[in-house]
Amino acid sequence: MTATVAAARQDAARRTRRRRHSGIVPPWWFAVPAVLVYAVVVLYPSIAGAGSAFTNWSGIGAARSFVGVDNFKQLVQDNQALGALRNTLLLTVAIVVVQNGLGLLLALGVHTGIKSKMLLRLVFFAPVVVSPVMVSFLWKYVYNPAPDAGLNAALGAVGLGGLRQDWLGNPSLALWSVAFTVIWQCAGYSMVIFLAGLEGVPAELHESAMVDGAGTIARFRHITWPLLAPAVTINVMLSTVGGLTLFTQIIAMTNGGPGYATDTLSTVLYKQAFVYGKFGYSTAVALVLAIFVAAVSFVQIGYLRSRETNA
Amino acid sequence: MKYRPRTFALELAMIAVAVGFLFPVYVLVTLAFKDPAQIANKPLSVPAPPSLGNFGEAWRSAGLGSALLNSTVITVISVLLLIALGALAAYFLARTATRLSYSLYILFLVGIILPFQLGMIPLYQFVDNAGLLGTYQGMILFYTGIQLPFTVFLYTGFIRSLPADYTNAALIDGATHLQAFAHVIFPLLRPITGTVLILNAVQIWNDFFTPLLYLGGSGHETVPVRVFGFVNQYTSNYGLVAAGLVLAALPILALFLVLQRYVIKGFASGLKG
């Protein structure tokens, strides 16, 4: 959706051209209530947050002094924060690739002549509307370390008992277990956006390609995939921002543990602020996260948009 | 499309995927109907006999009745405000081509990618100082602000695709700008209003972190916050916890089933942007 930042310039130009025809313009005060609420809830706090990243604010009272880039120096030496940065990136890559890949396969699967497609859409999409905190608790039980509960019990029942794991307690596995839960919940979301894209692919193109003897894979590569470019853009952008800012699922399932194995930038900044009372440091982590999200978004917009127009 | 053997094979494959996909749901629902002995001895079997005791106890101990009320009040008022403020602002932004309107539009777009974590702590202080911690008003203000960028974005795109002539006619007939908006423009926005309503409602209803921070211990907790406390309190009583999760998820799932066509369309079209 940030894709529009880039497109806004063109829109503005278009609006200027249309201006002559639009006649009477709405009064400026129509925008005032929204701007006020937005400024109070988003703009002012974000600017204040960015500002306090350069202070040693403890969060209690107004006492704070300017410490320059000390918080950022501390950040690059903080093994917990660096581990969290690494976890954040790994999680994001896993979520973007697997969730969208799965979403695309599901969309292709239910965009066919199968009889159960409406029911299957409902099944795959239903987890999207359930609160992430509840989905996390459900999966926390599925990942129960006991050999006769949840996923481990199912593995035992189908003769794969050797694969039983302590899914959330094993530090080298926990991050992927959390990623899988997010993917399970959100694959339906990607599916729906891909379905919307697939509906825009004209059937005649496929028919004429079939007459020309193009097989299923050739038709996907040369017709469906290029025309899905806008859906890919939106899906990749959404899942990237979602992955980078992932918070609820981690707090509910592992609270960043075992050790720091599933800490992300979001959980670290939360703990620094509300557990250790280091608000200045916490907002420095938040500022790094914000810059990160913005940078990744702009790079993606640039790349994915150019892909769309070339397609 | 003809139904061929290949389609049948695909159908079977997709159903197999769906069954695997539903495994966690099966675990949760069967757990909710079991007593502790059944959970210990037959963890994956169908409950026999099914016991309903977990549900009543979960409903009472999680305080789900009042949590549903809190969630409903906060979600409904926030969404109504978002529709009113968002449509009004977007109408100005979409129909005015000045430097000011363009800058405001960009300013709103920035809010879409700005992670809320950046302003989280100053905003917490502001809400605290304003005496709004633990109140409906604090949450409604928060959601209206945080969801406005996305709402304005959806409305602005839609209004730009509408012809401008309708309002001009109303204004020439002597209507005020607000009357023209309410009686002519707003009804034309119905399709996008549906999308705005659904996307915001799901987001606000399911949000967990901010209400935990702003409402924790106030008695005005929303459903996800109550469930969080409840699960942490009864952590080893799996049957009870599962029943609580099922009860808490049911209202939104029931609403989804009723509105599913619009929900799925809303998600897709709202994000096609």
Short mmCIF file of N, CA and C in Angstrom, two decimals, chain A residues 55-66 279-280, chain B residues 125:
data_model
loop_
_atom_site.label_atom_id
_atom_site.label_comp_id
_atom_site.label_asym_id
_atom_site.label_seq_id
_atom_site.Cartn_x
_atom_site.Cartn_y
_atom_site.Cartn_z
N THR A 55 18.33 10.87 24.13
CA THR A 55 18.38 11.27 25.53
C THR A 55 18.51 10.03 26.42
N ASN A 56 18.74 10.29 27.71
CA ASN A 56 18.81 9.17 28.66
C ASN A 56 17.54 9.07 29.50
N TRP A 57 16.41 9.48 28.92
CA TRP A 57 15.10 9.49 29.57
C TRP A 57 14.80 8.14 30.22
N SER A 58 14.36 8.19 31.50
CA SER A 58 14.03 6.94 32.18
C SER A 58 12.55 6.61 32.07
N GLY A 59 11.77 7.56 31.56
CA GLY A 59 10.35 7.30 31.41
C GLY A 59 9.53 7.83 32.56
N ILE A 60 10.18 8.06 33.71
CA ILE A 60 9.45 8.59 34.86
C ILE A 60 9.75 10.08 34.94
N GLY A 61 8.69 10.89 34.89
CA GLY A 61 8.86 12.33 34.97
C GLY A 61 9.47 12.88 33.70
N ALA A 62 9.86 14.15 33.75
CA ALA A 62 10.34 14.80 32.55
C ALA A 62 11.86 14.82 32.49
N ALA A 63 12.51 14.38 33.59
CA ALA A 63 13.98 14.49 33.66
C ALA A 63 14.65 13.70 32.55
N ARG A 64 15.40 14.40 31.73
CA ARG A 64 16.17 13.72 30.70
C ARG A 64 17.23 14.68 30.21
N SER A 65 18.36 14.13 29.80
CA SER A 65 19.36 15.01 29.21
C SER A 65 19.84 14.42 27.90
N PHE A 66 20.30 15.31 27.05
CA PHE A 66 20.75 14.95 25.72
C PHE A 66 22.05 14.15 25.81
N PHE A 279 13.74 4.22 28.74
CA PHE A 279 12.89 4.71 27.65
C PHE A 279 13.72 5.32 26.53
N GLY A 280 14.78 6.04 26.89
CA GLY A 280 15.60 6.67 25.85
C GLY A 280 16.20 5.61 24.94
N GLN B 125 2.59 8.24 27.58
CA GLN B 125 2.67 9.34 28.54
C GLN B 125 1.54 10.34 28.34
#
